[in-house]
Tab-separated table of N, CA and C in Angstrom:
chain	number	residue	atom	x	y	z
E	992	MET	N	-19.587	-33.954	4.888
E	992	MET	CA	-20.227	-32.415	4.795
E	992	MET	C	-18.945	-31.711	4.176
E	993	ALA	N	-19.404	-30.620	3.483
E	993	ALA	CA	-18.098	-30.026	3.245
E	993	ALA	C	-17.807	-28.612	3.942
E	994	ASN	N	-16.539	-28.870	4.176
E	994	ASN	CA	-16.075	-27.617	5.290
E	994	ASN	C	-16.005	-25.871	4.671
E	995	PHE	N	-15.968	-25.989	3.758
E	995	PHE	CA	-15.975	-24.472	2.992
E	995	PHE	C	-17.032	-24.690	1.590
E	996	SER	N	-17.809	-23.765	1.634
E	996	SER	CA	-18.314	-23.491	0.267
E	996	SER	C	-18.965	-21.671	0.263
E	997	ILE	N	-19.369	-21.320	-0.865
E	997	ILE	CA	-20.061	-20.247	-0.934
E	997	ILE	C	-21.227	-20.653	-1.995
E	998	GLY	N	-22.083	-19.725	-1.785
E	998	GLY	CA	-23.329	-20.042	-3.334
E	998	GLY	C	-24.515	-19.342	-2.587
E	999	PHE	N	-25.182	-18.722	-3.459
E	999	PHE	CA	-26.504	-18.133	-3.445
E	999	PHE	C	-27.534	-19.082	-2.832
E	1000	THR	N	-28.466	-18.856	-2.152
E	1000	THR	CA	-29.597	-19.502	-1.608
E	1000	THR	C	-31.138	-19.253	-1.883
E	1001	GLY	N	-31.174	-18.020	-2.693
E	1001	GLY	CA	-32.355	-17.146	-3.014
E	1001	GLY	C	-32.132	-15.776	-2.829
E	1002	PHE	N	-33.558	-15.197	-2.977
E	1002	PHE	CA	-33.348	-13.832	-3.081
E	1002	PHE	C	-34.553	-13.114	-1.867
E	1003	ASP	N	-33.922	-12.099	-1.625
E	1003	ASP	CA	-34.644	-11.262	-0.481
E	1003	ASP	C	-36.164	-11.127	-1.153
E	1004	LYS	N	-37.188	-11.618	-0.185
E	1004	LYS	CA	-38.493	-11.328	-0.356
E	1004	LYS	C	-39.096	-9.699	-0.402
E	1005	GLN	N	-38.134	-9.208	0.130
E	1005	GLN	CA	-38.574	-7.712	0.309
E	1005	GLN	C	-37.968	-7.122	-0.670
E	1006	ASP	N	-36.643	-7.417	-1.236
E	1006	ASP	CA	-35.874	-6.682	-2.374
E	1006	ASP	C	-35.754	-7.689	-3.327
E	1007	PRO	N	-36.105	-8.028	-4.836
E	1007	PRO	CA	-35.606	-8.555	-5.191
E	1007	PRO	C	-34.287	-8.711	-6.055
E	1008	PHE	N	-34.008	-7.150	-5.932
E	1008	PHE	CA	-32.404	-6.936	-6.401
E	1008	PHE	C	-31.440	-7.240	-5.206
E	1009	VAL	N	-31.777	-8.086	-4.107
E	1009	VAL	CA	-30.857	-8.452	-3.219
E	1009	VAL	C	-30.686	-10.070	-3.350
E	1010	ALA	N	-29.600	-10.875	-3.697
E	1010	ALA	CA	-29.354	-12.218	-3.720
E	1010	ALA	C	-29.121	-12.768	-2.028
E	1011	LEU	N	-29.562	-13.493	-1.488
E	1011	LEU	CA	-29.071	-14.033	-0.314
E	1011	LEU	C	-28.184	-14.976	-0.701
E	1012	GLY	N	-26.959	-15.481	0.434
E	1012	GLY	CA	-26.198	-16.094	0.090
E	1012	GLY	C	-25.372	-16.455	1.447
E	1013	GLU	N	-24.710	-17.573	1.304
E	1013	GLU	CA	-24.105	-18.167	2.218
E	1013	GLU	C	-22.806	-18.628	2.484
E	1014	LEU	N	-21.724	-18.561	3.389
E	1014	LEU	CA	-20.398	-18.801	3.283
E	1014	LEU	C	-20.362	-19.516	4.568
E	1015	LYS	N	-20.070	-21.364	4.163
E	1015	LYS	CA	-19.728	-22.092	5.055
E	1015	LYS	C	-18.254	-21.968	5.313
E	1016	LEU	N	-17.789	-22.080	6.886
E	1016	LEU	CA	-16.628	-21.909	7.058
E	1016	LEU	C	-16.296	-22.920	8.487
E	1017	GLY	N	-16.037	-23.939	7.804
E	1017	GLY	CA	-16.093	-25.349	8.858
E	1017	GLY	C	-17.368	-25.619	9.344
E	1018	GLU	N	-17.335	-25.175	11.055
E	1018	GLU	CA	-18.369	-25.491	11.572
E	1018	GLU	C	-19.462	-24.179	11.593
E	1019	ASP	N	-19.207	-23.190	10.994
E	1019	ASP	CA	-19.587	-22.229	10.926
E	1019	ASP	C	-20.509	-21.609	9.608
E	1020	CYS	N	-21.411	-21.107	9.681
E	1020	CYS	CA	-22.446	-20.938	8.343
E	1020	CYS	C	-22.246	-18.958	8.511
E	1021	GLU	N	-22.153	-18.618	7.586
E	1021	GLU	CA	-22.228	-17.139	7.756
E	1021	GLU	C	-23.222	-16.635	6.366
E	1022	HIS	N	-24.127	-15.312	6.576
E	1022	HIS	CA	-24.956	-15.353	5.420
E	1022	HIS	C	-24.719	-13.813	5.282
E	1023	PHE	N	-25.077	-13.692	3.555
E	1023	PHE	CA	-24.703	-12.445	3.279
E	1023	PHE	C	-26.051	-12.211	2.378
E	1024	GLY	N	-26.116	-10.672	1.979
E	1024	GLY	CA	-26.955	-10.236	0.893
E	1024	GLY	C	-26.361	-9.838	0.057
E	1025	SER	N	-26.110	-9.791	-1.472
E	1025	SER	CA	-25.849	-9.458	-2.597
E	1025	SER	C	-26.625	-8.610	-3.063
E	1026	ILE	N	-25.942	-6.970	-3.403
E	1026	ILE	CA	-26.811	-6.359	-4.491
E	1026	ILE	C	-26.800	-6.553	-5.723
E	1027	LEU	N	-27.758	-6.664	-6.506
E	1027	LEU	CA	-27.757	-7.232	-8.015
E	1027	LEU	C	-27.981	-5.772	-8.585
E	1028	GLY	N	-27.419	-5.625	-10.006
E	1028	GLY	CA	-27.390	-4.485	-10.632
E	1028	GLY	C	-26.184	-4.293	-10.915
E	1029	PHE	N	-25.398	-3.769	-10.650
E	1029	PHE	CA	-23.753	-3.496	-11.639
E	1029	PHE	C	-23.076	-4.997	-11.758
E	1030	TRP	N	-23.480	-5.933	-10.780
E	1030	TRP	CA	-23.039	-7.214	-11.002
E	1030	TRP	C	-24.284	-8.392	-10.658
E	1031	GLY	N	-24.309	-9.046	-11.864
E	1031	GLY	CA	-25.590	-10.134	-11.527
E	1031	GLY	C	-24.869	-11.798	-10.773
E	1032	VAL	N	-25.920	-12.554	-10.611
E	1032	VAL	CA	-25.353	-13.607	-9.788
E	1032	VAL	C	-24.094	-14.273	-10.488
E	1033	GLY	N	-24.244	-14.664	-11.730
E	1033	GLY	CA	-23.296	-15.171	-12.347
E	1033	GLY	C	-21.778	-14.388	-12.355
E	1034	ASP	N	-21.869	-13.052	-12.213
E	1034	ASP	CA	-20.288	-12.251	-11.774
E	1034	ASP	C	-20.233	-12.493	-10.848
E	1035	TYR	N	-20.938	-12.614	-9.301
E	1035	TYR	CA	-20.433	-12.991	-8.040
E	1035	TYR	C	-19.874	-14.434	-8.416
E	1036	GLU	N	-20.726	-15.074	-9.131
E	1036	GLU	CA	-19.876	-16.729	-8.705
E	1036	GLU	C	-18.570	-16.775	-9.538
E	1037	GLU	N	-18.388	-15.916	-10.750
E	1037	GLU	CA	-17.151	-15.954	-11.438
E	1037	GLU	C	-16.160	-15.570	-10.587
E	1038	SER	N	-16.531	-14.244	-10.059
E	1038	SER	CA	-15.178	-13.676	-9.183
E	1038	SER	C	-14.987	-14.461	-8.220
E	1039	TRP	N	-15.977	-15.369	-7.307
E	1039	TRP	CA	-15.450	-16.170	-6.459
E	1039	TRP	C	-14.623	-17.074	-6.858
E	1040	LEU	N	-15.171	-17.759	-8.049
E	1040	LEU	CA	-14.034	-18.906	-8.167
E	1040	LEU	C	-12.951	-18.561	-8.603
E	1041	ALA	N	-12.688	-17.285	-9.259
E	1041	ALA	CA	-11.537	-16.619	-9.757
E	1041	ALA	C	-10.622	-16.318	-8.459
E	1042	ALA	N	-11.004	-16.063	-7.566
E	1042	ALA	CA	-10.381	-15.746	-5.965
E	1042	ALA	C	-10.022	-16.696	-5.458
E	1043	LEU	N	-10.572	-17.885	-5.685
E	1043	LEU	CA	-10.277	-19.391	-4.909
E	1043	LEU	C	-9.221	-19.636	-5.749
E	1044	ARG	N	-9.461	-19.558	-7.142
E	1044	ARG	CA	-8.256	-20.251	-7.717
E	1044	ARG	C	-6.866	-19.662	-7.563
E	1045	ARG	N	-7.011	-18.441	-7.323
E	1045	ARG	CA	-5.723	-17.595	-6.856
E	1045	ARG	C	-5.317	-18.113	-5.595
E	1046	LEU	N	-5.886	-18.400	-4.716
E	1046	LEU	CA	-5.544	-19.073	-3.610
E	1046	LEU	C	-4.758	-20.013	-3.549
E	1047	VAL	N	-5.505	-21.133	-4.384
E	1047	VAL	CA	-5.056	-22.526	-4.667
E	1047	VAL	C	-3.922	-22.495	-5.479
E	1048	SER	N	-3.560	-21.449	-6.447
E	1048	SER	CA	-2.516	-21.560	-7.373
E	1048	SER	C	-1.312	-20.608	-6.629
E	1049	GLY	N	-1.290	-20.340	-5.179
E	1049	GLY	CA	-0.435	-19.782	-4.551
E	1049	GLY	C	-0.452	-18.290	-3.778
E	1050	ALA	N	-1.463	-17.615	-4.597
E	1050	ALA	CA	-1.676	-16.112	-3.937
E	1050	ALA	C	-2.023	-16.402	-2.406
E	1051	SER	N	-1.206	-15.390	-1.902
E	1051	SER	CA	-1.213	-15.225	-0.342
E	1051	SER	C	-2.436	-14.419	0.168
E	1052	ILE	N	-3.076	-13.504	-0.770
E	1052	ILE	CA	-4.378	-12.821	-0.251
E	1052	ILE	C	-5.212	-12.808	-1.621
E	1053	SER	N	-6.418	-12.833	-1.298
E	1053	SER	CA	-7.612	-12.929	-2.351
E	1053	SER	C	-8.949	-12.407	-1.490
E	1054	CYS	N	-10.189	-12.494	-2.070
E	1054	CYS	CA	-11.400	-12.103	-1.341
E	1054	CYS	C	-12.259	-12.490	-2.026
E	1055	LEU	N	-13.415	-12.848	-1.489
E	1055	LEU	CA	-14.837	-12.740	-2.005
E	1055	LEU	C	-15.766	-11.929	-2.010
E	1056	ALA	N	-16.023	-11.096	-3.327
E	1056	ALA	CA	-16.710	-10.250	-3.149
E	1056	ALA	C	-18.292	-10.468	-2.991
E	1057	THR	N	-18.960	-9.797	-1.930
E	1057	THR	CA	-20.230	-10.226	-1.994
E	1057	THR	C	-21.034	-9.293	-1.650
E	1058	SER	N	-20.826	-8.133	-1.750
E	1058	SER	CA	-21.602	-6.962	-2.077
E	1058	SER	C	-20.921	-5.823	-3.005
E	1059	VAL	N	-21.305	-5.762	-4.157
E	1059	VAL	CA	-20.697	-4.744	-5.386
E	1059	VAL	C	-21.692	-3.945	-5.722
E	1060	ILE	N	-21.324	-2.787	-5.922
E	1060	ILE	CA	-22.213	-1.780	-6.707
E	1060	ILE	C	-21.364	-1.235	-7.579
E	1061	ASP	N	-21.612	-0.254	-8.735
E	1061	ASP	CA	-20.834	0.698	-9.301
E	1061	ASP	C	-19.927	1.277	-8.252
E	1062	PRO	N	-18.364	0.964	-8.645
E	1062	PRO	CA	-17.625	1.636	-7.550
E	1062	PRO	C	-17.291	3.166	-7.470
E	1063	SER	N	-18.002	3.561	-8.804
E	1063	SER	CA	-17.764	5.191	-8.813
E	1063	SER	C	-18.811	5.785	-7.737
E	1064	ASN	N	-19.750	4.806	-7.802
E	1064	ASN	CA	-21.113	5.635	-7.053
E	1064	ASN	C	-21.177	4.904	-5.576
E	1065	ALA	N	-20.210	4.033	-5.109
E	1065	ALA	CA	-20.191	3.005	-3.889
E	1065	ALA	C	-19.543	3.982	-3.002
E	1066	ASN	N	-20.453	4.034	-1.566
E	1066	ASN	CA	-19.973	4.175	-0.054
E	1066	ASN	C	-18.894	3.354	0.039
E	1067	PHE	N	-19.539	2.121	0.019
E	1067	PHE	CA	-18.535	0.997	0.465
E	1067	PHE	C	-18.839	-0.510	-0.161
E	1068	LEU	N	-18.072	-1.324	-0.346
E	1068	LEU	CA	-18.166	-2.536	-0.890
E	1068	LEU	C	-18.015	-3.664	0.167
E	1069	GLU	N	-18.828	-4.796	0.009
E	1069	GLU	CA	-18.633	-5.876	1.045
E	1069	GLU	C	-17.806	-7.217	0.587
E	1070	VAL	N	-16.469	-7.396	1.012
E	1070	VAL	CA	-15.626	-8.535	0.959
E	1070	VAL	C	-15.478	-9.365	2.181
E	1071	TRP	N	-14.797	-10.619	1.858
E	1071	TRP	CA	-14.190	-11.600	2.936
E	1071	TRP	C	-13.095	-11.745	2.316
E	1072	PRO	N	-12.045	-10.847	2.968
E	1072	PRO	CA	-10.574	-11.281	2.649
E	1072	PRO	C	-10.291	-12.709	3.052
E	1073	LEU	N	-9.479	-13.321	2.082
E	1073	LEU	CA	-8.882	-14.643	2.159
E	1073	LEU	C	-7.186	-14.330	2.649
E	1074	TYR	N	-6.778	-14.983	3.538
E	1074	TYR	CA	-5.505	-14.580	3.750
E	1074	TYR	C	-4.681	-16.052	3.762
E	1075	ARG	N	-3.903	-16.697	2.835
E	1075	ARG	CA	-3.031	-17.833	3.010
E	1075	ARG	C	-2.143	-18.239	3.834
E	1076	GLU	N	-1.896	-18.886	4.651
E	1076	GLU	CA	-0.791	-19.183	5.077
E	1076	GLU	C	-0.293	-20.464	5.215
E	1077	GLU	N	0.587	-20.869	4.640
E	1077	GLU	CA	1.004	-22.447	4.404
E	1077	GLU	C	-0.197	-22.969	3.894
E	1078	GLY	N	-0.713	-24.313	4.836
E	1078	GLY	CA	-1.700	-24.592	4.311
E	1078	GLY	C	-3.359	-24.339	4.622
E	1079	ASN	N	-3.491	-23.314	5.444
E	1079	ASN	CA	-4.524	-22.549	5.803
E	1079	ASN	C	-5.027	-21.251	5.170
E	1080	VAL	N	-6.396	-21.209	4.973
E	1080	VAL	CA	-6.813	-19.376	4.721
E	1080	VAL	C	-7.569	-19.142	6.014
E	1081	TYR	N	-7.228	-17.857	6.539
E	1081	TYR	CA	-7.718	-16.981	7.373
E	1081	TYR	C	-9.063	-16.160	6.748
E	1082	VAL	N	-9.893	-16.070	7.222
E	1082	VAL	CA	-11.139	-15.509	6.402
E	1082	VAL	C	-11.737	-14.652	7.359
E	1083	GLN	N	-11.928	-13.170	6.980
E	1083	GLN	CA	-12.502	-12.216	7.886
E	1083	GLN	C	-13.431	-11.651	6.716
E	1084	ASN	N	-14.188	-10.672	7.176
E	1084	ASN	CA	-15.300	-9.484	6.778
E	1084	ASN	C	-14.682	-8.323	6.851
E	1085	SER	N	-15.107	-7.755	5.794
E	1085	SER	CA	-14.577	-6.048	5.836
E	1085	SER	C	-15.641	-5.292	4.848
E	1086	LEU	N	-15.192	-4.433	4.934
E	1086	LEU	CA	-15.665	-3.239	3.863
E	1086	LEU	C	-14.640	-2.494	3.403
E	1087	ILE	N	-14.794	-2.311	1.876
E	1087	ILE	CA	-13.761	-1.650	1.506
E	1087	ILE	C	-14.245	-0.324	0.965
E	1088	PHE	N	-13.747	1.083	1.513
E	1088	PHE	CA	-14.394	2.400	0.922
E	1088	PHE	C	-13.701	2.824	-0.087
E	1089	PRO	N	-14.238	2.956	-1.345
E	1089	PRO	CA	-13.851	3.114	-2.809
E	1089	PRO	C	-13.070	4.413	-2.507
E	1090	ASP	N	-13.583	5.376	-1.745
E	1090	ASP	CA	-12.899	7.043	-1.630
E	1090	ASP	C	-11.585	7.128	-0.519
E	1091	GLN	N	-11.548	5.859	-0.186
E	1091	GLN	CA	-10.022	5.628	1.000
E	1091	GLN	C	-8.990	4.968	0.127
E	1092	LEU	N	-8.950	4.568	-0.910
E	1092	LEU	CA	-8.265	3.632	-1.505
E	1092	LEU	C	-7.309	4.518	-2.464
E	1093	SER	N	-5.906	4.291	-2.314
E	1093	SER	CA	-4.908	4.969	-2.912
E	1093	SER	C	-5.159	4.670	-4.113
E	1094	HIS	N	-5.799	3.797	-4.739
E	1094	HIS	CA	-5.990	3.320	-6.092
E	1094	HIS	C	-7.638	3.173	-6.705
E	1095	GLU	N	-7.875	3.408	-7.993
E	1095	GLU	CA	-9.218	3.013	-7.952
E	1095	GLU	C	-9.490	1.573	-7.810
E	1096	PHE	N	-10.842	1.456	-7.591
E	1096	PHE	CA	-11.276	-0.245	-7.265
E	1096	PHE	C	-11.506	-0.811	-8.598
E	1097	ASP	N	-10.652	-1.908	-8.558
E	1097	ASP	CA	-11.027	-2.821	-9.755
E	1097	ASP	C	-11.728	-3.934	-9.418
E	1098	PRO	N	-13.349	-4.040	-10.179
E	1098	PRO	CA	-14.135	-5.002	-9.885
E	1098	PRO	C	-13.696	-6.323	-10.264
E	1099	ASP	N	-12.756	-6.492	-11.142
E	1099	ASP	CA	-11.832	-7.862	-11.913
E	1099	ASP	C	-10.932	-8.206	-10.902
E	1100	ALA	N	-10.442	-7.778	-10.279
E	1100	ALA	CA	-9.493	-7.913	-9.121
E	1100	ALA	C	-9.595	-7.226	-7.622
E	1101	PRO	N	-10.847	-7.641	-6.992
E	1101	PRO	CA	-11.500	-6.861	-6.100
E	1101	PRO	C	-10.233	-7.019	-4.966
E	1102	TRP	N	-9.202	-8.366	-4.786
E	1102	TRP	CA	-8.370	-8.510	-4.021
E	1102	TRP	C	-7.223	-7.287	-3.888
E	1103	ASP	N	-7.122	-6.829	-4.994
E	1103	ASP	CA	-6.106	-5.793	-4.980
E	1103	ASP	C	-6.227	-4.638	-3.988
E	1104	SER	N	-7.205	-4.325	-3.680
E	1104	SER	CA	-8.016	-3.581	-2.506
E	1104	SER	C	-8.109	-3.839	-1.468
E	1105	VAL	N	-7.746	-5.173	-0.837
E	1105	VAL	CA	-7.574	-5.785	0.487
E	1105	VAL	C	-6.475	-5.443	0.757
E	1106	ASP	N	-6.274	-5.239	2.044
E	1106	ASP	CA	-5.325	-4.646	3.180
E	1106	ASP	C	-4.798	-6.117	3.655
E	1107	PRO	N	-3.560	-6.097	3.757
E	1107	PRO	CA	-2.839	-7.329	4.521
E	1107	PRO	C	-3.507	-7.810	5.703
E	1108	ARG	N	-2.801	-9.171	5.963
E	1108	ARG	CA	-3.985	-9.520	7.140
E	1108	ARG	C	-3.142	-8.576	8.769
E	1109	SER	N	-4.349	-8.650	9.314
E	1109	SER	CA	-3.902	-8.004	11.030
E	1109	SER	C	-4.970	-8.411	11.745
E	1110	VAL	N	-4.771	-8.876	12.884
E	1110	VAL	CA	-5.756	-9.606	13.518
E	1110	VAL	C	-6.465	-8.851	14.639
E	1111	VAL	N	-5.823	-7.268	14.728
E	1111	VAL	CA	-6.278	-6.399	15.516
E	1111	VAL	C	-6.821	-5.195	14.755
E	1112	ASP	N	-7.790	-4.588	15.136
E	1112	ASP	CA	-8.402	-3.257	14.442
E	1112	ASP	C	-7.669	-2.390	14.838
E	1113	GLU	N	-7.944	-1.000	14.475
E	1113	GLU	CA	-6.848	0.109	14.871
E	1113	GLU	C	-7.452	0.684	16.430
E	1114	ASP	N	-8.549	-0.011	17.004
E	1114	ASP	CA	-8.548	0.331	18.680
E	1114	ASP	C	-8.197	-0.928	19.349
E	1115	GLY	N	-7.412	-1.888	18.748
E	1115	GLY	CA	-6.933	-2.921	19.370
E	1115	GLY	C	-7.794	-4.154	19.685
E	1116	GLN	N	-8.930	-3.949	19.172
E	1116	GLN	CA	-9.725	-4.973	19.242
E	1116	GLN	C	-9.689	-6.217	18.520
E	1117	ALA	N	-9.599	-7.537	18.898
E	1117	ALA	CA	-9.303	-8.371	17.826
E	1117	ALA	C	-10.383	-8.750	16.895
E	1118	ILE	N	-10.101	-8.768	15.602
E	1118	ILE	CA	-10.936	-9.253	14.398
E	1118	ILE	C	-11.065	-10.452	14.538
E	1119	SER	N	-12.931	-10.564	14.317
E	1119	SER	CA	-13.037	-12.040	13.861
E	1119	SER	C	-12.835	-12.735	12.748
E	1120	GLU	N	-12.125	-14.120	12.569
E	1120	GLU	CA	-11.944	-14.706	11.486
E	1120	GLU	C	-11.893	-15.910	11.673
E	1121	TRP	N	-12.279	-16.499	10.790
E	1121	TRP	CA	-12.193	-18.010	10.315
E	1121	TRP	C	-11.118	-18.653	10.085
E	1122	LYS	N	-10.918	-20.193	10.261
E	1122	LYS	CA	-9.685	-20.615	9.896
E	1122	LYS	C	-10.291	-22.050	8.929
E	1123	VAL	N	-9.497	-21.934	7.678
E	1123	VAL	CA	-10.384	-22.867	6.828
E	1123	VAL	C	-9.040	-23.645	6.312
E	1124	ASN	N	-8.979	-25.096	6.109
E	1124	ASN	CA	-7.800	-25.792	5.383
E	1124	ASN	C	-7.962	-25.353	3.917
E	1125	LEU	N	-6.802	-24.816	3.530
E	1125	LEU	CA	-6.646	-24.921	1.823
E	1125	LEU	C	-7.275	-25.899	1.236
E	1126	ASN	N	-7.007	-27.505	1.407
E	1126	ASN	CA	-7.620	-28.345	0.654
E	1126	ASN	C	-9.353	-28.414	0.855
E	1127	ASP	N	-9.682	-27.803	1.835
E	1127	ASP	CA	-11.309	-27.969	1.659
E	1127	ASP	C	-11.538	-26.576	0.809
E	1128	ILE	N	-10.715	-25.738	0.661
E	1128	ILE	CA	-11.034	-24.997	-0.612
E	1128	ILE	C	-11.091	-25.450	-2.197
E	1129	ARG	N	-9.549	-25.978	-2.123
E	1129	ARG	CA	-9.587	-26.937	-3.476
E	1129	ARG	C	-10.680	-28.115	-3.725
E	1130	GLU	N	-11.411	-28.865	-2.608
E	1130	GLU	CA	-12.086	-29.518	-2.934
E	1130	GLU	C	-13.529	-28.839	-3.482
E	1131	PHE	N	-13.568	-27.508	-3.183
E	1131	PHE	CA	-14.978	-27.100	-3.428
E	1131	PHE	C	-15.079	-26.748	-4.925
E	1132	LEU	N	-13.503	-26.342	-5.153
E	1132	LEU	CA	-13.323	-26.182	-6.494
E	1132	LEU	C	-13.413	-27.117	-7.459
E	1133	GLU	N	-13.110	-28.131	-7.121
E	1133	GLU	CA	-12.946	-29.153	-7.855
E	1133	GLU	C	-14.525	-29.928	-7.752
E	1134	SER	N	-15.403	-29.509	-6.770
E	1134	SER	CA	-16.776	-29.882	-6.919
E	1134	SER	C	-17.420	-29.059	-8.123
E	1135	ARG	N	-16.964	-28.092	-7.918
E	1135	ARG	CA	-17.579	-26.739	-9.201
E	1135	ARG	C	-17.474	-27.020	-10.668
E	1136	THR	N	-16.391	-27.808	-10.850
E	1136	THR	CA	-15.711	-27.911	-12.072
E	1136	THR	C	-16.081	-29.196	-12.367
E	1137	THR	N	-16.730	-30.032	-11.957
E	1137	THR	CA	-17.193	-31.243	-11.949
E	1137	THR	C	-18.523	-31.402	-12.136
E	1138	SER	N	-19.324	-30.489	-11.727
E	1138	SER	CA	-20.706	-30.645	-11.508
E	1138	SER	C	-21.553	-30.128	-12.898
């Protein structure tokens, strides 16, 4: 069984403009809802593949954007920052607040708005994170290009 994957599993029965997704991180499985409109299902999937390719190609920071609406009207965007350190990738869950960025949020490069990795928040509390082997991400990418 794969140790890393991300994909959509269906749609919210209460709101057809929300696609439901699942992020597998080793033994853990996290669920998310992606708002559709500004981005469609295909836009999210393309962004995820680009983000993962960045990591495999050597980038130290990337992210999986899981809820993106028009940044000019968004209060926040949900992302899963990815931090590559040697052969491991540390994954966190985070919100980006466009009005707090020093630059305009770029939907084509959401990773440009991700802060450097920190293991504690501003209150000194530990930030939840998962560790995934880079090879597991590489295998996921290879499975996506051969299927």
